[in-house]
């Protein structure tokens, strides 16, 4: 492999052809598609941004945009906010949250008394706002209340609040 070939492979695709006919149906109803403004710039270009969580510089490459909008059918106005590392952590947290939600739906009556499960889920919900700006406040409040309720003569203690949720500390627990 020549140096020129190595250099070409290490650089992201800065310019990739766009095929708007492959967009999702929702994207095809957007102004961008209906106004045919995509024909003015019929190529995806790299978009540079800073991660909202860690502030590191990142790039939504043209090739990633093509895959996102034309293959995965994501909405055309969707933009990246997280760097790849933070995005991977967010995906893991969302998977844990979905698993907890599914388990809660199936086993609510027994899980209401499982401090370990509720504490773990609460930690996931407290970490999520630093990734996706959603507060998840109603479920966090519900879990905190359940953790504070007496269970078989003792009170369950909620985990300490994280820095991201310091403005919503749990209610004091009487001993």
Short mmCIF file of N, CA and C in Angstrom, two decimals:
data_model
loop_
_atom_site.label_atom_id
_atom_site.label_comp_id
_atom_site.label_asym_id
_atom_site.label_seq_id
_atom_site.Cartn_x
_atom_site.Cartn_y
_atom_site.Cartn_z
N UNK A 1 0.85 -1.17 0.00
CA UNK A 1 0.00 0.00 0.00
C UNK A 1 0.90 1.24 0.00
N UNK A 2 0.62 2.16 -0.87
CA UNK A 2 1.43 3.38 -0.99
C UNK A 2 1.03 4.38 0.08
N UNK A 3 1.90 5.36 0.28
CA UNK A 3 1.58 6.42 1.26
C UNK A 3 0.32 7.17 0.85
N UNK A 4 0.15 7.40 -0.44
CA UNK A 4 -1.03 8.12 -0.93
C UNK A 4 -2.30 7.34 -0.57
N UNK A 5 -2.29 6.02 -0.75
CA UNK A 5 -3.45 5.19 -0.44
C UNK A 5 -3.72 5.21 1.06
N UNK A 6 -2.67 5.11 1.89
CA UNK A 6 -2.84 5.17 3.34
C UNK A 6 -3.46 6.50 3.75
N UNK A 7 -2.99 7.59 3.17
CA UNK A 7 -3.51 8.92 3.51
C UNK A 7 -4.99 9.02 3.13
N UNK A 8 -5.35 8.51 1.96
CA UNK A 8 -6.74 8.58 1.52
C UNK A 8 -7.64 7.78 2.45
N UNK A 9 -7.20 6.63 2.92
CA UNK A 9 -8.03 5.79 3.79
C UNK A 9 -8.17 6.37 5.18
N UNK A 10 -7.19 7.13 5.65
CA UNK A 10 -7.26 7.66 6.99
C UNK A 10 -8.12 8.92 7.08
N UNK A 11 -8.40 9.56 5.96
CA UNK A 11 -9.22 10.76 5.97
C UNK A 11 -10.68 10.39 5.78
N UNK A 12 -11.59 11.04 6.51
CA UNK A 12 -13.02 10.73 6.33
C UNK A 12 -13.52 11.24 4.97
N UNK A 13 -14.59 10.60 4.51
CA UNK A 13 -15.19 11.06 3.25
C UNK A 13 -15.82 12.42 3.49
N UNK A 14 -15.33 13.44 2.79
CA UNK A 14 -15.83 14.79 3.00
C UNK A 14 -16.99 15.10 2.09
N UNK A 15 -17.23 14.26 1.10
CA UNK A 15 -18.22 14.57 0.08
C UNK A 15 -18.77 13.25 -0.48
N UNK A 16 -20.04 12.93 -0.18
CA UNK A 16 -20.65 11.67 -0.61
C UNK A 16 -21.96 11.99 -1.32
N UNK A 17 -22.25 11.34 -2.44
CA UNK A 17 -23.49 11.62 -3.16
C UNK A 17 -24.73 11.30 -2.34
N UNK A 18 -25.75 12.12 -2.48
CA UNK A 18 -27.01 11.99 -1.75
C UNK A 18 -28.05 11.38 -2.68
N UNK A 19 -28.84 10.43 -2.15
CA UNK A 19 -29.97 9.88 -2.89
C UNK A 19 -31.21 10.04 -2.02
N UNK A 20 -31.86 11.17 -2.13
CA UNK A 20 -33.00 11.50 -1.27
C UNK A 20 -34.18 10.55 -1.48
N UNK A 21 -34.21 9.83 -2.60
CA UNK A 21 -35.30 8.87 -2.80
C UNK A 21 -35.20 7.71 -1.82
N UNK A 22 -34.04 7.54 -1.17
CA UNK A 22 -33.83 6.46 -0.21
C UNK A 22 -34.15 6.89 1.23
N UNK A 23 -34.51 8.14 1.45
CA UNK A 23 -34.81 8.64 2.79
C UNK A 23 -36.08 7.98 3.33
N UNK A 24 -36.29 8.11 4.61
CA UNK A 24 -37.51 7.60 5.24
C UNK A 24 -38.72 8.37 4.71
N UNK A 25 -39.89 7.78 4.87
CA UNK A 25 -41.12 8.47 4.41
C UNK A 25 -41.29 9.78 5.16
N UNK A 26 -40.97 9.79 6.45
CA UNK A 26 -41.07 11.02 7.24
C UNK A 26 -40.15 12.10 6.68
N UNK A 27 -38.93 11.73 6.32
CA UNK A 27 -37.98 12.70 5.76
C UNK A 27 -38.46 13.21 4.40
N UNK A 28 -39.10 12.34 3.65
CA UNK A 28 -39.61 12.76 2.34
C UNK A 28 -40.75 13.77 2.47
N UNK A 29 -41.40 13.82 3.64
CA UNK A 29 -42.46 14.82 3.86
C UNK A 29 -41.88 16.13 4.38
N UNK A 30 -40.58 16.17 4.62
CA UNK A 30 -39.95 17.38 5.16
C UNK A 30 -39.81 18.45 4.10
N UNK A 31 -39.59 19.67 4.57
CA UNK A 31 -39.40 20.80 3.68
C UNK A 31 -38.20 20.58 2.76
N UNK A 32 -37.16 19.98 3.29
CA UNK A 32 -35.95 19.76 2.52
C UNK A 32 -36.24 18.93 1.28
N UNK A 33 -37.06 17.89 1.42
CA UNK A 33 -37.38 17.03 0.29
C UNK A 33 -38.45 17.67 -0.60
N UNK A 34 -39.53 18.15 0.04
CA UNK A 34 -40.64 18.72 -0.72
C UNK A 34 -40.24 19.98 -1.47
N UNK A 35 -39.37 20.78 -0.87
CA UNK A 35 -38.90 21.99 -1.51
C UNK A 35 -37.82 21.73 -2.53
N UNK A 36 -37.43 20.46 -2.65
CA UNK A 36 -36.38 20.06 -3.59
C UNK A 36 -35.09 20.84 -3.40
N UNK A 37 -34.88 21.36 -2.18
CA UNK A 37 -33.65 22.08 -1.94
C UNK A 37 -32.46 21.13 -1.88
N UNK A 38 -32.74 19.82 -1.73
CA UNK A 38 -31.63 18.87 -1.71
C UNK A 38 -30.91 18.86 -3.05
N UNK A 39 -31.60 19.22 -4.13
CA UNK A 39 -30.96 19.20 -5.45
C UNK A 39 -29.92 20.31 -5.59
N UNK A 40 -30.05 21.36 -4.75
CA UNK A 40 -29.06 22.43 -4.80
C UNK A 40 -27.72 21.93 -4.28
N UNK A 41 -27.75 21.03 -3.33
CA UNK A 41 -26.53 20.44 -2.79
C UNK A 41 -26.79 18.95 -2.69
N UNK A 42 -26.55 18.23 -3.74
CA UNK A 42 -26.92 16.83 -3.79
C UNK A 42 -25.83 15.90 -3.24
N UNK A 43 -25.07 16.42 -2.28
CA UNK A 43 -24.01 15.64 -1.65
C UNK A 43 -24.03 15.87 -0.14
N UNK A 44 -23.67 14.84 0.60
CA UNK A 44 -23.48 14.98 2.04
C UNK A 44 -22.06 15.50 2.26
N UNK A 45 -21.91 16.37 3.24
CA UNK A 45 -20.59 16.89 3.60
C UNK A 45 -20.37 16.65 5.09
N UNK A 46 -19.12 16.47 5.49
CA UNK A 46 -18.78 16.28 6.90
C UNK A 46 -19.31 17.45 7.72
N UNK A 47 -19.86 17.16 8.89
CA UNK A 47 -20.35 18.18 9.80
C UNK A 47 -19.52 18.08 11.09
N UNK A 48 -18.82 19.13 11.42
CA UNK A 48 -18.00 19.18 12.63
C UNK A 48 -18.85 19.73 13.77
N UNK A 49 -18.70 19.14 14.96
CA UNK A 49 -19.46 19.58 16.13
C UNK A 49 -18.68 19.25 17.39
N UNK A 50 -19.16 19.76 18.52
CA UNK A 50 -18.59 19.44 19.82
C UNK A 50 -19.59 18.59 20.59
N UNK A 51 -19.12 17.58 21.25
CA UNK A 51 -19.96 16.68 22.04
C UNK A 51 -20.61 17.47 23.18
N UNK A 52 -21.92 17.30 23.37
CA UNK A 52 -22.63 18.03 24.43
C UNK A 52 -22.27 17.50 25.81
N UNK A 53 -21.70 16.32 25.90
CA UNK A 53 -21.37 15.75 27.20
C UNK A 53 -19.93 16.02 27.61
N UNK A 54 -18.97 15.76 26.71
CA UNK A 54 -17.56 15.89 27.09
C UNK A 54 -16.86 17.04 26.38
N UNK A 55 -17.55 17.69 25.47
CA UNK A 55 -17.05 18.85 24.73
C UNK A 55 -15.90 18.52 23.78
N UNK A 56 -15.66 17.26 23.52
CA UNK A 56 -14.59 16.92 22.57
C UNK A 56 -15.08 17.15 21.14
N UNK A 57 -14.16 17.53 20.25
CA UNK A 57 -14.55 17.74 18.85
C UNK A 57 -14.87 16.39 18.19
N UNK A 58 -15.85 16.40 17.31
CA UNK A 58 -16.25 15.19 16.61
C UNK A 58 -16.74 15.56 15.22
N UNK A 59 -16.90 14.55 14.36
CA UNK A 59 -17.33 14.77 12.99
C UNK A 59 -18.44 13.78 12.64
N UNK A 60 -19.55 14.29 12.12
CA UNK A 60 -20.61 13.46 11.56
C UNK A 60 -20.25 13.36 10.08
N UNK A 61 -19.55 12.28 9.73
CA UNK A 61 -19.00 12.20 8.38
C UNK A 61 -20.09 12.06 7.33
N UNK A 62 -19.75 12.41 6.12
CA UNK A 62 -20.68 12.30 5.01
C UNK A 62 -21.12 10.85 4.83
N UNK A 63 -20.20 9.92 4.97
CA UNK A 63 -20.54 8.50 4.84
C UNK A 63 -21.49 8.07 5.95
N UNK A 64 -21.27 8.55 7.18
CA UNK A 64 -22.18 8.24 8.29
C UNK A 64 -23.56 8.82 8.05
N UNK A 65 -23.62 10.02 7.47
CA UNK A 65 -24.91 10.64 7.16
C UNK A 65 -25.66 9.80 6.14
N UNK A 66 -24.97 9.37 5.09
CA UNK A 66 -25.61 8.56 4.06
C UNK A 66 -26.17 7.27 4.67
N UNK A 67 -25.36 6.60 5.51
CA UNK A 67 -25.80 5.38 6.17
C UNK A 67 -26.99 5.66 7.10
N UNK A 68 -26.92 6.75 7.84
CA UNK A 68 -27.97 7.10 8.79
C UNK A 68 -29.29 7.41 8.10
N UNK A 69 -29.24 8.24 7.07
CA UNK A 69 -30.47 8.73 6.43
C UNK A 69 -31.01 7.80 5.36
N UNK A 70 -30.14 7.12 4.63
CA UNK A 70 -30.59 6.32 3.50
C UNK A 70 -30.70 4.83 3.82
N UNK A 71 -29.88 4.33 4.73
CA UNK A 71 -29.92 2.91 5.06
C UNK A 71 -30.74 2.68 6.33
N UNK A 72 -30.39 3.39 7.41
CA UNK A 72 -31.11 3.23 8.68
C UNK A 72 -32.44 3.98 8.69
N UNK A 73 -32.63 4.88 7.73
CA UNK A 73 -33.88 5.65 7.58
C UNK A 73 -34.15 6.59 8.74
N UNK A 74 -33.10 7.14 9.36
CA UNK A 74 -33.28 8.14 10.41
C UNK A 74 -33.80 9.42 9.77
N UNK A 75 -34.50 10.21 10.57
CA UNK A 75 -35.06 11.46 10.08
C UNK A 75 -33.94 12.40 9.61
N UNK A 76 -34.14 13.06 8.50
CA UNK A 76 -33.10 13.86 7.85
C UNK A 76 -32.59 15.02 8.70
N UNK A 77 -33.40 15.56 9.59
CA UNK A 77 -32.95 16.69 10.40
C UNK A 77 -32.25 16.24 11.68
N UNK A 78 -32.13 14.93 11.87
CA UNK A 78 -31.41 14.41 13.05
C UNK A 78 -29.94 14.79 12.92
N UNK A 79 -29.38 15.28 14.00
CA UNK A 79 -27.96 15.64 14.01
C UNK A 79 -27.29 14.96 15.18
N UNK A 80 -26.02 14.79 15.10
CA UNK A 80 -25.25 14.19 16.18
C UNK A 80 -24.97 15.23 17.25
N UNK A 81 -25.09 14.83 18.50
CA UNK A 81 -24.76 15.69 19.63
C UNK A 81 -23.65 15.09 20.47
N UNK A 82 -23.46 13.77 20.35
CA UNK A 82 -22.48 13.05 21.17
C UNK A 82 -21.33 12.54 20.31
N UNK A 83 -20.13 12.57 20.88
CA UNK A 83 -18.98 11.98 20.20
C UNK A 83 -19.19 10.46 20.18
N UNK A 84 -18.44 9.72 19.38
CA UNK A 84 -18.64 8.26 19.32
C UNK A 84 -18.51 7.56 20.67
N UNK A 85 -17.58 7.97 21.52
CA UNK A 85 -17.42 7.32 22.83
C UNK A 85 -18.63 7.57 23.72
N UNK A 86 -19.08 8.82 23.79
CA UNK A 86 -20.26 9.14 24.62
C UNK A 86 -21.51 8.50 24.04
N UNK A 87 -21.60 8.44 22.72
CA UNK A 87 -22.75 7.81 22.08
C UNK A 87 -22.82 6.33 22.46
N UNK A 88 -21.68 5.65 22.48
CA UNK A 88 -21.65 4.23 22.87
C UNK A 88 -22.11 4.06 24.32
N UNK A 89 -21.69 4.96 25.21
CA UNK A 89 -22.12 4.90 26.61
C UNK A 89 -23.63 5.15 26.71
N UNK A 90 -24.13 6.12 25.93
CA UNK A 90 -25.56 6.43 25.93
C UNK A 90 -26.38 5.22 25.45
N UNK A 91 -25.89 4.54 24.41
CA UNK A 91 -26.59 3.36 23.89
C UNK A 91 -26.67 2.29 24.97
N UNK A 92 -25.59 2.09 25.73
CA UNK A 92 -25.60 1.11 26.81
C UNK A 92 -26.59 1.50 27.90
N UNK A 93 -26.59 2.78 28.28
CA UNK A 93 -27.53 3.25 29.30
C UNK A 93 -28.98 3.09 28.84
N UNK A 94 -29.25 3.44 27.59
CA UNK A 94 -30.61 3.29 27.07
C UNK A 94 -31.04 1.83 27.06
N UNK A 95 -30.11 0.93 26.72
CA UNK A 95 -30.43 -0.50 26.73
C UNK A 95 -30.75 -0.96 28.16
N UNK A 96 -29.96 -0.50 29.14
CA UNK A 96 -30.23 -0.85 30.54
C UNK A 96 -31.59 -0.29 30.98
N UNK A 97 -31.89 0.95 30.57
CA UNK A 97 -33.16 1.56 30.92
C UNK A 97 -34.33 0.76 30.32
N UNK A 98 -34.22 0.40 29.04
CA UNK A 98 -35.29 -0.39 28.40
C UNK A 98 -35.46 -1.75 29.08
N UNK A 99 -34.33 -2.38 29.47
CA UNK A 99 -34.42 -3.67 30.16
C UNK A 99 -35.11 -3.51 31.52
N UNK A 100 -34.78 -2.43 32.22
CA UNK A 100 -35.43 -2.17 33.52
C UNK A 100 -36.91 -1.90 33.33
N UNK A 101 -37.26 -1.13 32.32
CA UNK A 101 -38.67 -0.84 32.05
C UNK A 101 -39.44 -2.13 31.75
N UNK A 102 -38.86 -2.99 30.93
CA UNK A 102 -39.53 -4.24 30.57
C UNK A 102 -39.69 -5.13 31.81
N UNK A 103 -38.64 -5.20 32.59
CA UNK A 103 -38.71 -6.02 33.81
C UNK A 103 -39.72 -5.44 34.79
N UNK A 104 -39.75 -4.11 34.91
CA UNK A 104 -40.69 -3.44 35.81
C UNK A 104 -42.13 -3.73 35.37
N UNK A 105 -42.37 -3.69 34.08
CA UNK A 105 -43.71 -3.96 33.56
C UNK A 105 -44.15 -5.39 33.89
N UNK A 106 -43.22 -6.32 33.79
CA UNK A 106 -43.56 -7.73 34.02
C UNK A 106 -43.60 -8.11 35.50
N UNK A 107 -42.78 -7.45 36.34
CA UNK A 107 -42.63 -7.90 37.73
C UNK A 107 -42.80 -6.78 38.75
N UNK A 108 -43.60 -5.82 38.46
CA UNK A 108 -43.73 -4.63 39.31
C UNK A 108 -44.00 -4.94 40.78
N UNK A 109 -44.89 -5.86 41.04
CA UNK A 109 -45.26 -6.14 42.44
C UNK A 109 -44.09 -6.63 43.28
N UNK A 110 -43.23 -7.45 42.71
CA UNK A 110 -42.08 -7.92 43.48
C UNK A 110 -40.93 -6.91 43.45
N UNK A 111 -40.76 -6.22 42.33
CA UNK A 111 -39.64 -5.27 42.20
C UNK A 111 -39.84 -4.03 43.07
N UNK A 112 -41.07 -3.74 43.46
CA UNK A 112 -41.32 -2.60 44.35
C UNK A 112 -40.62 -2.77 45.69
N UNK A 113 -40.22 -3.99 46.00
CA UNK A 113 -39.55 -4.28 47.27
C UNK A 113 -38.08 -4.67 47.07
N UNK A 114 -37.58 -4.52 45.86
CA UNK A 114 -36.19 -4.88 45.54
C UNK A 114 -35.34 -3.61 45.47
N UNK A 115 -34.71 -3.28 46.58
CA UNK A 115 -33.91 -2.05 46.66
C UNK A 115 -32.75 -2.06 45.69
N UNK A 116 -32.17 -3.21 45.47
CA UNK A 116 -31.02 -3.31 44.57
C UNK A 116 -31.44 -2.95 43.13
N UNK A 117 -32.54 -3.55 42.68
CA UNK A 117 -33.04 -3.25 41.33
C UNK A 117 -33.39 -1.78 41.19
N UNK A 118 -34.15 -1.26 42.16
CA UNK A 118 -34.58 0.14 42.07
C UNK A 118 -33.39 1.10 42.15
N UNK A 119 -32.42 0.79 42.99
CA UNK A 119 -31.23 1.64 43.09
C UNK A 119 -30.42 1.64 41.81
N UNK A 120 -30.27 0.45 41.20
CA UNK A 120 -29.54 0.36 39.93
C UNK A 120 -30.26 1.14 38.83
N UNK A 121 -31.59 0.98 38.76
CA UNK A 121 -32.35 1.69 37.73
C UNK A 121 -32.29 3.20 37.95
N UNK A 122 -32.38 3.61 39.20
CA UNK A 122 -32.30 5.04 39.52
C UNK A 122 -30.95 5.61 39.08
N UNK A 123 -29.87 4.87 39.28
CA UNK A 123 -28.55 5.35 38.83
C UNK A 123 -28.51 5.52 37.32
N UNK A 124 -29.11 4.60 36.59
CA UNK A 124 -29.18 4.72 35.12
C UNK A 124 -29.96 5.97 34.74
N UNK A 125 -31.12 6.17 35.36
CA UNK A 125 -31.95 7.34 35.05
C UNK A 125 -31.26 8.64 35.43
N UNK A 126 -30.46 8.63 36.48
CA UNK A 126 -29.74 9.85 36.87
C UNK A 126 -28.58 10.15 35.94
N UNK A 127 -28.03 9.14 35.30
CA UNK A 127 -26.92 9.35 34.37
C UNK A 127 -27.40 9.81 32.98
N UNK A 128 -28.58 9.41 32.59
CA UNK A 128 -29.06 9.71 31.23
C UNK A 128 -29.13 11.19 30.86
N UNK A 129 -29.57 12.10 31.74
CA UNK A 129 -29.68 13.51 31.32
C UNK A 129 -28.38 14.13 30.82
N UNK A 130 -27.25 13.64 31.26
CA UNK A 130 -26.00 14.22 30.77
C UNK A 130 -25.72 13.78 29.33
N UNK A 131 -26.48 12.80 28.83
CA UNK A 131 -26.31 12.33 27.46
C UNK A 131 -27.40 12.83 26.52
N UNK A 132 -28.64 12.85 26.98
CA UNK A 132 -29.73 13.12 26.05
C UNK A 132 -30.67 14.25 26.45
N UNK A 133 -30.35 15.00 27.46
CA UNK A 133 -31.10 16.18 27.89
C UNK A 133 -32.49 15.89 28.45
N UNK A 134 -32.92 14.64 28.44
CA UNK A 134 -34.22 14.31 29.03
C UNK A 134 -34.03 14.10 30.52
N UNK A 135 -34.99 14.50 31.30
CA UNK A 135 -34.85 14.47 32.75
C UNK A 135 -35.28 13.15 33.39
N UNK A 136 -36.23 12.42 32.78
CA UNK A 136 -36.75 11.18 33.34
C UNK A 136 -37.21 11.38 34.79
N UNK A 137 -37.69 12.57 35.09
CA UNK A 137 -37.96 12.95 36.48
C UNK A 137 -39.11 12.18 37.13
N UNK A 138 -40.14 11.83 36.40
CA UNK A 138 -41.27 11.17 37.05
C UNK A 138 -40.89 9.78 37.55
N UNK A 139 -40.15 9.02 36.77
CA UNK A 139 -39.75 7.68 37.23
C UNK A 139 -38.71 7.79 38.33
N UNK A 140 -37.80 8.76 38.24
CA UNK A 140 -36.82 8.95 39.32
C UNK A 140 -37.53 9.27 40.63
N UNK A 141 -38.50 10.15 40.57
CA UNK A 141 -39.26 10.51 41.78
C UNK A 141 -39.98 9.28 42.33
N UNK A 142 -40.59 8.51 41.45
CA UNK A 142 -41.30 7.30 41.87
C UNK A 142 -40.35 6.31 42.55
N UNK A 143 -39.20 6.07 41.94
CA UNK A 143 -38.24 5.13 42.53
C UNK A 143 -37.72 5.63 43.87
N UNK A 144 -37.46 6.94 43.98
CA UNK A 144 -37.00 7.49 45.25
C UNK A 144 -38.03 7.28 46.35
N UNK A 145 -39.31 7.51 46.01
CA UNK A 145 -40.37 7.32 47.00
C UNK A 145 -40.46 5.87 47.44
N UNK A 146 -40.33 4.96 46.48
CA UNK A 146 -40.37 3.54 46.83
C UNK A 146 -39.18 3.14 47.69
N UNK A 147 -38.01 3.71 47.38
CA UNK A 147 -36.82 3.40 48.16
C UNK A 147 -36.90 3.95 49.59
N UNK A 148 -37.69 5.01 49.78
CA UNK A 148 -37.83 5.62 51.10
C UNK A 148 -38.92 4.94 51.94
N UNK A 149 -39.80 4.17 51.31
CA UNK A 149 -40.89 3.53 52.04
C UNK A 149 -40.37 2.40 52.91
N UNK A 150 -41.03 2.22 54.06
CA UNK A 150 -40.65 1.09 54.91
C UNK A 150 -40.94 -0.22 54.19
N UNK A 151 -40.02 -1.14 54.29
CA UNK A 151 -40.22 -2.46 53.71
C UNK A 151 -39.85 -3.49 54.76
N UNK A 152 -40.82 -4.20 55.26
CA UNK A 152 -40.63 -5.21 56.29
C UNK A 152 -39.93 -4.63 57.52
N UNK A 153 -40.37 -3.47 57.95
CA UNK A 153 -39.87 -2.87 59.18
C UNK A 153 -38.65 -1.99 59.03
N UNK A 154 -38.01 -1.94 57.86
CA UNK A 154 -36.85 -1.07 57.67
C UNK A 154 -37.07 -0.20 56.45
N UNK A 155 -36.41 0.94 56.42
CA UNK A 155 -36.53 1.82 55.27
C UNK A 155 -35.40 1.52 54.29
N UNK A 156 -35.74 1.54 53.02
CA UNK A 156 -34.74 1.36 51.98
C UNK A 156 -34.11 2.72 51.70
N UNK A 157 -32.83 2.75 51.51
CA UNK A 157 -32.15 4.01 51.25
C UNK A 157 -31.82 4.13 49.77
N UNK A 158 -32.11 5.29 49.23
CA UNK A 158 -31.77 5.56 47.83
C UNK A 158 -30.29 5.87 47.73
N UNK A 159 -29.67 5.59 46.56
CA UNK A 159 -28.28 5.96 46.38
C UNK A 159 -28.12 7.47 46.41
N UNK A 160 -26.93 7.94 46.74
CA UNK A 160 -26.67 9.38 46.77
C UNK A 160 -26.90 9.97 45.40
N UNK A 161 -27.39 11.22 45.32
CA UNK A 161 -27.62 11.84 44.02
C UNK A 161 -26.31 12.07 43.28
N UNK A 162 -26.38 12.01 41.96
CA UNK A 162 -25.20 12.28 41.14
C UNK A 162 -25.07 13.78 40.95
N UNK A 163 -23.94 14.20 40.43
CA UNK A 163 -23.73 15.64 40.20
C UNK A 163 -24.75 16.18 39.21
N UNK A 164 -25.14 15.37 38.22
CA UNK A 164 -26.08 15.85 37.21
C UNK A 164 -27.46 16.08 37.79
N UNK A 165 -27.74 15.49 38.97
CA UNK A 165 -29.07 15.62 39.54
C UNK A 165 -29.00 16.23 40.93
N UNK A 166 -27.95 17.00 41.21
CA UNK A 166 -27.78 17.58 42.54
C UNK A 166 -28.89 18.55 42.90
N UNK A 167 -29.54 19.15 41.88
CA UNK A 167 -30.61 20.10 42.16
C UNK A 167 -31.92 19.39 42.52
N UNK A 168 -31.96 18.06 42.47
CA UNK A 168 -33.13 17.28 42.87
C UNK A 168 -32.71 16.23 43.90
N UNK A 169 -32.24 16.64 45.07
CA UNK A 169 -31.80 15.64 46.05
C UNK A 169 -32.97 14.83 46.56
N UNK A 170 -32.72 13.56 46.95
CA UNK A 170 -33.81 12.77 47.50
C UNK A 170 -34.28 13.34 48.83
N UNK A 171 -35.52 13.06 49.15
CA UNK A 171 -36.07 13.52 50.43
C UNK A 171 -35.29 12.90 51.57
N UNK A 172 -35.14 13.63 52.68
CA UNK A 172 -34.42 13.06 53.82
C UNK A 172 -35.15 11.84 54.36
N UNK A 173 -34.39 10.87 54.80
CA UNK A 173 -34.95 9.64 55.32
C UNK A 173 -34.81 9.69 56.84
N UNK A 174 -35.93 9.50 57.55
CA UNK A 174 -35.86 9.48 59.02
C UNK A 174 -35.40 8.11 59.47
N UNK A 175 -34.67 8.07 60.55
CA UNK A 175 -34.13 6.80 61.04
C UNK A 175 -34.76 6.43 62.35
#
